[in-house]
Short mmCIF file of C-alpha atoms in Angstrom, two decimals:
data_model
loop_
_atom_site.label_atom_id
_atom_site.label_comp_id
_atom_site.label_asym_id
_atom_site.label_seq_id
_atom_site.Cartn_x
_atom_site.Cartn_y
_atom_site.Cartn_z
CA UNK A 1377 56.83 99.81 98.10
CA UNK A 1378 53.68 99.65 95.58
CA UNK A 1379 54.28 103.64 94.03
CA UNK A 1380 58.48 102.62 93.79
CA UNK A 1381 57.51 99.36 91.57
CA UNK A 1382 55.70 101.73 89.58
CA UNK A 1383 57.89 104.20 89.72
CA UNK A 1384 61.09 101.21 88.66
CA UNK A 1385 58.36 99.87 86.37
CA UNK A 1386 57.95 103.91 84.75
CA UNK A 1387 61.81 104.27 84.85
CA UNK A 1388 62.67 100.55 83.10
CA UNK A 1389 60.00 101.11 80.37
CA UNK A 1390 61.27 104.51 79.49
CA UNK A 1391 65.02 103.70 79.44
CA UNK A 1392 63.38 100.43 76.69
CA UNK A 1393 64.24 101.71 73.80
CA UNK A 1394 67.68 103.37 74.15
CA UNK A 1395 68.96 99.98 76.59
CA UNK A 1396 67.40 97.21 73.74
CA UNK A 1397 69.53 99.84 70.86
CA UNK A 1398 73.52 99.86 72.65
CA UNK A 1399 72.30 96.31 73.91
CA UNK A 1400 72.12 95.11 70.37
CA UNK A 1401 75.42 96.93 69.86
CA UNK A 1402 77.80 95.45 72.77
CA UNK A 1403 76.58 91.88 71.72
CA UNK A 1404 77.76 92.94 68.08
CA UNK A 1405 81.26 94.30 69.04
CA UNK A 1406 82.36 92.18 72.49
CA UNK A 1407 85.51 93.23 74.18
CA UNK A 1408 88.27 90.44 74.78
CA UNK A 1409 89.56 91.24 78.00
CA UNK A 1410 93.60 89.58 78.48
CA UNK A 1411 94.38 87.71 81.42
CA UNK A 1412 97.39 86.12 83.01
CA UNK A 1413 99.96 85.42 79.80
CA UNK A 1414 99.44 82.66 78.07
CA UNK A 1415 100.75 80.53 75.53
CA UNK A 1416 100.71 81.17 71.68
CA UNK A 1417 97.93 78.23 71.26
CA UNK A 1418 95.24 80.25 73.90
CA UNK A 1419 97.23 83.91 72.16
CA UNK A 1420 95.99 82.02 68.96
CA UNK A 1421 92.76 81.10 70.26
CA UNK A 1422 91.60 84.92 71.19
CA UNK A 1423 92.77 86.15 68.13
CA UNK A 1424 90.50 83.44 67.36
CA UNK A 1425 88.36 85.51 69.02
CA UNK A 1426 88.53 88.68 68.22
CA UNK A 1427 88.23 87.59 64.12
CA UNK A 1428 84.76 86.83 65.65
CA UNK A 1429 86.02 82.82 64.38
CA UNK A 1430 84.46 81.91 67.43
CA UNK A 1431 83.97 77.96 66.34
CA UNK A 1432 87.74 77.52 65.79
CA UNK A 1433 88.55 79.39 69.15
CA UNK A 1434 85.96 77.22 71.11
CA UNK A 1435 88.21 73.87 69.08
CA UNK A 1436 91.74 76.37 70.47
CA UNK A 1437 90.40 76.00 74.19
CA UNK A 1438 88.97 72.53 74.66
CA UNK A 1439 91.85 70.98 72.69
CA UNK A 1440 94.25 72.76 75.91
CA UNK A 1441 91.04 72.20 78.35
CA UNK A 1442 91.37 68.71 76.72
CA UNK A 1443 96.15 68.86 77.96
CA UNK A 1444 94.55 70.78 81.81
CA UNK A 1445 90.78 70.71 82.34
CA UNK A 1446 92.16 73.43 85.29
CA UNK A 1447 93.43 75.67 83.48
CA UNK A 1448 91.27 78.88 84.30
CA UNK A 1449 92.90 81.53 83.05
CA UNK A 1450 91.58 79.08 79.41
CA UNK A 1451 88.35 77.93 81.48
CA UNK A 1452 87.87 81.82 81.38
CA UNK A 1453 88.61 82.46 77.82
CA UNK A 1454 86.20 79.52 77.31
CA UNK A 1455 83.44 80.85 79.60
CA UNK A 1456 83.56 84.75 77.68
CA UNK A 1457 83.27 82.45 73.60
CA UNK A 1458 80.09 80.56 75.16
CA UNK A 1459 78.97 84.19 76.50
CA UNK A 1460 79.43 85.82 73.34
CA UNK A 1461 78.30 83.01 71.41
CA UNK A 1462 75.88 83.61 73.69
CA UNK A 1463 75.14 80.34 75.10
CA UNK A 1464 74.77 82.28 79.16
CA UNK A 1465 73.64 78.40 80.36
CA UNK A 1466 77.42 77.28 79.46
CA UNK A 1467 78.96 80.47 80.29
CA UNK A 1468 77.80 79.95 83.13
CA UNK A 1469 78.61 76.80 84.47
CA UNK A 1470 82.12 77.35 83.05
CA UNK A 1471 82.30 80.61 85.02
CA UNK A 1472 81.64 78.99 88.26
CA UNK A 1473 83.49 76.30 87.22
CA UNK A 1474 86.85 78.81 87.45
CA UNK A 1475 85.37 80.18 91.21
CA UNK A 1476 85.20 76.41 92.80
CA UNK A 1477 88.58 76.44 91.36
CA UNK A 1478 89.63 79.08 93.60
CA UNK A 1479 87.79 77.94 96.77
CA UNK A 1480 89.77 73.69 96.38
CA UNK A 1481 92.80 75.05 95.83
CA UNK A 1482 92.45 78.47 97.95
CA UNK A 1483 93.95 80.12 95.18
CA UNK A 1484 95.53 83.92 95.41
CA UNK A 1485 97.52 84.56 92.59
CA UNK A 1486 94.80 85.20 90.34
CA UNK A 1487 92.81 87.55 91.88
CA UNK A 1488 92.91 89.88 89.36
CA UNK A 1489 91.42 86.81 86.90
CA UNK A 1490 88.54 86.22 88.86
CA UNK A 1491 87.52 89.10 89.80
CA UNK A 1492 88.03 88.80 85.31
CA UNK A 1493 85.00 85.63 85.98
CA UNK A 1494 82.47 87.65 88.34
CA UNK A 1495 82.66 90.64 85.58
CA UNK A 1496 82.10 87.86 83.64
CA UNK A 1497 78.99 86.80 85.53
CA UNK A 1498 77.78 89.98 85.73
CA UNK A 1499 76.88 90.92 82.59
CA UNK A 1500 76.03 87.60 81.60
CA UNK A 1501 73.44 88.05 84.31
CA UNK A 1502 72.30 91.69 82.70
CA UNK A 1503 71.77 89.68 79.54
CA UNK A 1504 69.21 87.61 81.89
CA UNK A 1505 67.55 90.93 83.89
CA UNK A 1506 69.04 89.68 86.80
CA UNK A 1507 70.47 92.68 88.19
CA UNK A 1508 70.02 92.03 91.47
CA UNK A 1509 72.86 89.26 91.35
CA UNK A 1510 74.99 91.19 88.49
CA UNK A 1511 74.99 93.62 91.86
CA UNK A 1512 76.81 90.71 93.91
CA UNK A 1513 79.26 89.50 90.96
CA UNK A 1514 79.99 93.00 90.09
CA UNK A 1515 80.74 94.36 93.34
CA UNK A 1516 82.48 91.43 94.49
CA UNK A 1517 84.25 92.36 90.07
CA UNK A 1518 85.43 95.67 91.08
CA UNK A 1519 87.17 94.69 94.59
CA UNK A 1520 88.74 92.47 93.09
CA UNK A 1521 89.91 94.11 90.59
CA UNK A 1522 89.60 98.26 91.88
CA UNK A 1523 91.39 99.56 89.16
CA UNK A 1524 90.33 98.04 86.20
CA UNK A 1525 88.04 101.50 84.47
CA UNK A 1526 85.18 97.28 82.84
CA UNK A 1527 83.73 96.56 87.10
CA UNK A 1528 82.92 100.54 87.26
CA UNK A 1529 81.82 100.52 84.55
CA UNK A 1530 79.41 97.24 85.06
CA UNK A 1531 78.58 98.73 87.98
CA UNK A 1532 77.16 101.99 86.70
CA UNK A 1533 74.36 99.91 83.84
CA UNK A 1534 73.60 97.56 86.73
CA UNK A 1535 73.36 101.25 89.16
CA UNK A 1536 71.13 102.91 86.15
CA UNK A 1537 68.95 99.82 85.18
CA UNK A 1538 67.67 99.50 89.10
CA UNK A 1539 66.96 104.36 88.60
CA UNK A 1540 69.93 104.34 91.42
CA UNK A 1541 71.41 107.26 89.74
CA UNK A 1542 73.26 108.61 92.32
CA UNK A 1543 75.14 105.59 92.49
CA UNK A 1544 76.03 104.97 88.33
CA UNK A 1545 77.13 108.73 88.10
CA UNK A 1546 79.61 107.60 90.71
CA UNK A 1547 80.49 104.68 88.79
CA UNK A 1548 80.39 106.33 85.76
CA UNK A 1549 83.10 108.98 87.70
CA UNK A 1550 85.34 106.18 88.43
CA UNK A 1551 85.46 104.89 85.17
CA UNK A 1552 85.64 107.78 83.57
CA UNK A 1553 89.22 108.17 85.72
CA UNK A 1554 90.39 105.06 84.70
CA UNK A 1555 89.56 105.11 81.37
CA UNK A 1556 88.62 108.50 79.74
CA UNK A 1557 88.16 107.20 75.98
CA UNK A 1558 84.58 105.17 77.04
CA UNK A 1559 81.91 106.52 75.16
CA UNK A 1560 79.82 103.79 76.23
CA UNK A 1561 80.30 105.64 79.64
CA UNK A 1562 79.30 109.07 77.36
CA UNK A 1563 75.15 107.27 76.57
CA UNK A 1564 74.33 106.39 80.20
CA UNK A 1565 75.48 109.63 81.59
CA UNK A 1566 73.18 111.01 79.09
CA UNK A 1567 70.41 109.29 79.69
CA UNK A 1568 70.31 110.05 82.88
CA UNK A 1569 70.08 113.06 82.31
CA UNK A 1570 66.85 112.31 80.13
CA UNK A 1571 65.69 111.07 82.87
CA UNK A 1572 66.21 114.09 85.09
CA UNK A 1573 65.38 116.35 82.74
CA UNK A 1574 68.15 117.87 81.53
CA UNK A 1575 68.38 117.89 77.60
CA UNK A 1576 71.14 120.26 77.96
CA UNK A 1577 73.24 118.73 79.61
CA UNK A 1578 72.42 114.53 77.68
CA UNK A 1579 73.16 116.98 74.45
CA UNK A 1580 76.86 117.43 75.50
CA UNK A 1581 77.53 113.74 76.46
CA UNK A 1582 75.37 112.15 73.63
CA UNK A 1583 77.77 114.35 71.08
CA UNK A 1584 81.00 113.12 72.84
CA UNK A 1585 79.89 109.92 71.99
CA UNK A 1586 79.17 110.57 69.18
CA UNK A 1587 82.82 111.36 68.23
CA UNK A 1588 84.59 109.15 70.12
CA UNK A 1589 82.63 106.36 68.33
CA UNK A 1590 80.35 107.57 65.48
CA UNK A 1591 79.29 104.68 64.35
CA UNK A 1592 76.68 104.07 68.11
CA UNK A 1593 73.25 103.99 66.06
CA UNK A 1594 70.84 104.82 69.90
CA UNK A 1595 73.33 107.61 70.92
CA UNK A 1596 72.05 109.58 67.14
CA UNK A 1597 68.29 108.55 67.83
CA UNK A 1598 68.51 109.72 71.91
CA UNK A 1599 70.09 113.22 70.70
CA UNK A 1600 67.23 113.48 68.32
CA UNK A 1601 64.83 112.72 71.59
CA UNK A 1602 67.04 115.91 74.19
CA UNK A 1603 66.97 117.67 70.54
CA UNK A 1604 63.00 117.63 70.80
CA UNK A 1605 62.76 118.37 74.10
CA UNK A 1606 64.64 121.66 74.20
CA UNK A 1607 62.46 122.35 70.56
CA UNK A 1608 65.90 122.26 68.26
CA UNK A 1609 63.85 120.67 65.79
CA UNK A 1610 66.38 120.60 63.69
CA UNK A 1611 69.07 119.24 64.77
CA UNK A 1612 66.84 116.99 66.04
CA UNK A 1613 65.81 115.99 62.82
CA UNK A 1614 69.61 116.28 61.38
CA UNK A 1615 70.36 113.84 63.75
CA UNK A 1616 67.09 111.13 63.39
CA UNK A 1617 68.66 110.79 60.17
CA UNK A 1618 71.47 109.66 61.26
CA UNK A 1619 70.41 107.34 62.98
CA UNK A 1620 68.70 106.23 60.05
CA UNK A 1621 72.10 105.76 58.14
CA UNK A 1622 73.08 103.46 61.53
CA UNK A 1623 70.67 101.60 61.16
CA UNK A 1624 70.35 101.28 58.07
CA UNK A 1625 74.81 100.46 58.36
CA UNK A 1626 73.27 97.55 61.15
CA UNK A 1627 70.94 96.16 59.38
CA UNK A 1628 73.44 94.90 56.45
CA UNK A 1629 75.93 94.43 58.87
CA UNK A 1630 73.82 91.18 60.75
CA UNK A 1631 73.38 90.55 56.99
CA UNK A 1632 75.89 89.93 55.90
CA UNK A 1633 77.36 88.40 58.85
CA UNK A 1634 74.93 86.15 58.77
CA UNK A 1635 76.10 85.13 55.54
CA UNK A 1636 79.29 84.58 56.96
CA UNK A 1637 78.64 82.52 59.38
CA UNK A 1638 77.11 79.41 57.41
CA UNK A 1639 80.63 80.19 54.47
CA UNK A 1640 83.59 81.56 56.49
CA UNK A 1641 85.74 81.42 53.29
CA UNK A 1642 83.63 83.98 51.89
CA UNK A 1643 86.45 86.38 50.55
CA UNK A 1644 84.92 88.69 47.94
CA UNK A 1645 81.36 89.12 50.34
CA UNK A 1646 84.36 89.29 54.14
CA UNK A 1647 86.13 92.29 51.50
CA UNK A 1648 82.55 93.80 51.43
CA UNK A 1649 82.30 94.29 55.37
CA UNK A 1650 85.00 95.46 56.23
CA UNK A 1651 84.12 98.33 53.04
CA UNK A 1652 80.53 98.90 55.17
CA UNK A 1653 82.53 99.12 58.28
CA UNK A 1654 84.05 101.39 56.58
CA UNK A 1655 82.24 103.71 55.34
CA UNK A 1656 80.61 104.78 58.88
CA UNK A 1657 84.20 104.89 59.87
CA UNK A 1658 84.10 101.40 62.25
CA UNK A 1659 87.64 101.67 61.60
CA UNK A 1660 88.55 98.62 65.06
CA UNK A 1661 86.28 96.51 62.80
CA UNK A 1662 86.99 97.01 59.03
CA UNK A 1663 90.72 96.03 60.99
CA UNK A 1664 88.99 92.72 62.50
CA UNK A 1665 87.63 91.85 58.97
CA UNK A 1666 90.74 92.32 56.68
CA UNK A 1667 92.22 90.37 59.39
CA UNK A 1668 89.85 87.45 59.54
CA UNK A 1669 89.95 87.42 55.75
CA UNK A 1670 93.66 87.20 55.31
CA UNK A 1671 93.12 84.49 57.73
CA UNK A 1672 90.76 82.31 56.83
CA UNK A 1673 92.53 82.77 52.56
CA UNK A 1674 95.31 82.62 52.87
CA UNK A 1675 96.41 83.32 49.05
CA UNK A 1676 93.79 86.17 49.64
CA UNK A 1677 96.70 88.78 47.72
CA UNK A 1678 93.27 92.13 47.70
CA UNK A 1679 92.85 91.52 50.99
CA UNK A 1680 96.14 91.82 51.67
CA UNK A 1681 96.75 95.05 50.32
CA UNK A 1682 93.44 96.71 51.44
CA UNK A 1683 94.53 96.31 55.34
CA UNK A 1684 98.19 97.78 54.49
CA UNK A 1685 96.18 100.85 52.86
CA UNK A 1686 93.92 101.08 55.74
CA UNK A 1687 96.94 100.85 57.74
CA UNK A 1688 98.48 103.59 55.88
CA UNK A 1689 95.24 105.45 55.45
CA UNK A 1690 95.34 105.96 59.23
CA UNK A 1691 99.58 106.78 60.21
CA UNK A 1692 100.95 103.27 60.80
CA UNK A 1693 102.58 101.96 57.90
CA UNK A 1694 104.84 100.53 60.41
CA UNK A 1695 101.66 97.79 60.01
CA UNK A 1696 101.41 98.35 56.03
CA UNK A 1697 104.77 96.76 55.86
CA UNK A 1698 104.42 92.82 55.91
CA UNK A 1699 101.30 92.99 54.42
CA UNK A 1700 102.73 94.70 50.61
CA UNK A 1701 105.28 92.45 50.81
CA UNK A 1702 102.59 89.81 50.96
CA UNK A 1703 100.87 91.36 48.81
CA UNK A 1704 104.87 90.96 45.80
CA UNK A 1705 105.22 87.45 47.08
CA UNK A 1706 102.23 86.56 46.14
CA UNK A 1707 102.05 88.66 42.94
CA UNK A 1708 104.53 89.61 41.47
CA UNK A 1709 103.45 91.83 38.29
CA UNK A 1710 101.78 93.83 41.81
CA UNK A 1711 103.40 97.13 40.89
CA UNK A 1712 101.44 100.00 43.45
CA UNK A 1713 102.77 97.59 46.03
CA UNK A 1714 106.23 98.60 45.35
CA UNK A 1715 105.58 102.11 44.97
CA UNK A 1716 103.67 102.27 48.60
CA UNK A 1717 106.85 100.46 50.21
CA UNK A 1718 108.75 103.25 48.44
CA UNK A 1719 106.92 105.77 49.95
CA UNK A 1720 106.96 104.18 53.26
CA UNK A 1721 110.72 103.04 52.96
CA UNK A 1722 110.92 107.14 51.44
CA UNK A 1723 109.02 108.80 54.98
CA UNK A 1724 111.75 106.08 57.08
CA UNK A 1725 114.74 108.06 55.67
CA UNK A 1726 115.19 104.19 53.99
CA UNK A 1727 117.35 105.81 50.99
CA UNK A 1728 118.14 102.26 49.43
CA UNK A 1729 114.87 100.33 49.95
CA UNK A 1730 112.50 102.84 49.25
CA UNK A 1731 115.11 103.50 45.88
CA UNK A 1732 114.78 100.04 45.10
CA UNK A 1733 110.95 99.11 45.04
CA UNK A 1734 110.38 102.45 42.65
CA UNK A 1735 113.55 101.09 40.53
CA UNK A 1736 111.37 97.81 40.51
CA UNK A 1737 107.97 99.69 40.25
CA UNK A 1738 109.76 100.88 36.95
CA UNK A 1739 110.75 98.10 35.24
CA UNK A 1740 107.48 96.27 35.26
CA UNK A 1741 105.94 99.94 34.48
CA UNK A 1742 108.36 102.20 32.60
CA UNK A 1743 106.27 104.62 32.14
CA UNK A 1744 104.56 105.44 35.49
CA UNK A 1745 105.55 109.11 36.56
CA UNK A 1746 104.78 108.15 39.82
CA UNK A 1747 107.47 106.21 40.74
CA UNK A 1748 109.48 108.89 38.82
CA UNK A 1749 109.18 111.19 41.18
CA UNK A 1750 109.68 109.27 43.92
CA UNK A 1751 113.01 108.59 42.96
CA UNK A 1752 113.89 112.19 42.40
CA UNK A 1753 112.50 112.92 45.63
CA UNK A 1754 115.01 110.27 47.15
CA UNK A 1755 117.31 112.02 44.37
CA UNK A 1756 117.47 116.04 45.87
CA UNK A 1757 116.92 114.64 49.59
CA UNK A 1758 119.90 112.60 49.37
CA UNK A 1759 121.75 115.48 48.13
CA UNK A 1760 121.92 114.28 44.41
CA UNK A 1761 120.54 116.38 42.21
CA UNK A 1762 122.05 116.26 38.40
CA UNK A 1763 119.64 112.45 38.98
CA UNK A 1764 116.84 114.22 40.35
CA UNK A 1765 117.03 116.59 37.20
CA UNK A 1766 117.58 113.81 34.80
CA UNK A 1767 114.46 111.48 36.64
CA UNK A 1768 112.74 115.32 36.61
CA UNK A 1769 113.23 115.44 32.48
CA UNK A 1770 112.07 111.72 32.27
CA UNK A 1771 109.09 112.50 33.34
CA UNK A 1772 108.25 115.17 31.09
CA UNK A 1773 109.27 113.23 28.11
CA UNK A 1774 107.04 110.66 29.50
CA UNK A 1775 104.14 113.52 30.02
CA UNK A 1776 104.69 116.52 28.96
CA UNK A 1777 101.73 117.96 31.10
CA UNK A 1778 102.80 117.42 34.19
CA UNK A 1779 102.93 120.77 36.13
CA UNK A 1780 104.59 119.32 39.25
CA UNK A 1781 107.88 117.59 37.12
CA UNK A 1782 108.17 121.23 34.96
CA UNK A 1783 108.27 123.13 38.68
CA UNK A 1784 110.29 120.70 40.30
CA UNK A 1785 112.73 120.06 37.15
CA UNK A 1786 113.56 123.92 36.92
CA UNK A 1787 113.40 124.76 40.83
CA UNK A 1788 116.31 123.06 40.69
CA UNK A 1789 118.14 124.02 37.39
CA UNK A 1790 118.48 127.59 38.73
CA UNK A 1791 119.36 126.12 42.32
CA UNK A 1792 121.77 123.99 40.62
#
């Protein structure tokens, strides 16, 4: 018995650094699990959680519960919110209220929600290092929601910390069968491989984790450790440099978020936070930051513009359209929004709308050759060759050194 305890203690100590870093990352990238279809007010509260506007979310959920104290869906959202705010006692109390309501009313229709409640309790007890209790709730969560990847993942997480590696690997395999895009699983698979002295396997797992989620700082640190075990000191050094870069990213992020917590309406600082996320390829965090910015500062033009540009960059132009339209409502002199809308509508073959926006851009800035190029391309696609030729001639008069315009003009005149 003593030997077993020493072995567990040793493994636990060796896991400490990677686990500590990884848990911090989870805390600052909180998942929001949807349960039953919520009403608009509850949906608003969920959106507040996504945007990390926790006080607004709490007010919203409490308002709903004041009218219906036994609304288990809202109670779940509130318990999850308490967990994200690290108020674990309240989170446990609220979660247990849900399970009590289930027993009292003999409810069976919401097994999925009760599964999520057990999952939530399991996560909380993991935070409190009460792994035996956490395991019981995780097993109950799997029984209620066998097709939800997060329930199997939680079991794998617990088994890893209990040094039950065979059980952990089995749970993680089930997780990936349900959700192949689960970077954290590959982190733990890498850690298990290190514990089992399989550094080559660890390298593969950590590389996969980084590929799927390039801003996980602990993955770089542990990948460096795996390379050291393989004797590849050059690669280990490179990964440590990446780890330091990511550590710097999180340090800056936490510092900015701390200031924003005290002054949530600081729009320039929130812009800075979004740019920090983008610099480290944390796209979802950047999107969430921009959304929070415009929700809190609905007249801040730059927020809509930045988010619209980001959607264009990640090839989601349809989401950019209402944002650029909002820019035009708030800023009558906006030119670039017209150009971007012209480009989007042109790609969608909505040429009338595209032409209208480009013409508006030209009215505001008569020498904007970019808008003329867009118009010429539209006329070319429509088969209106003479109109396209006239536009290219205008471009060459505005800028005699525009090689693209001269090339397109000569080509069209030859074809004509």
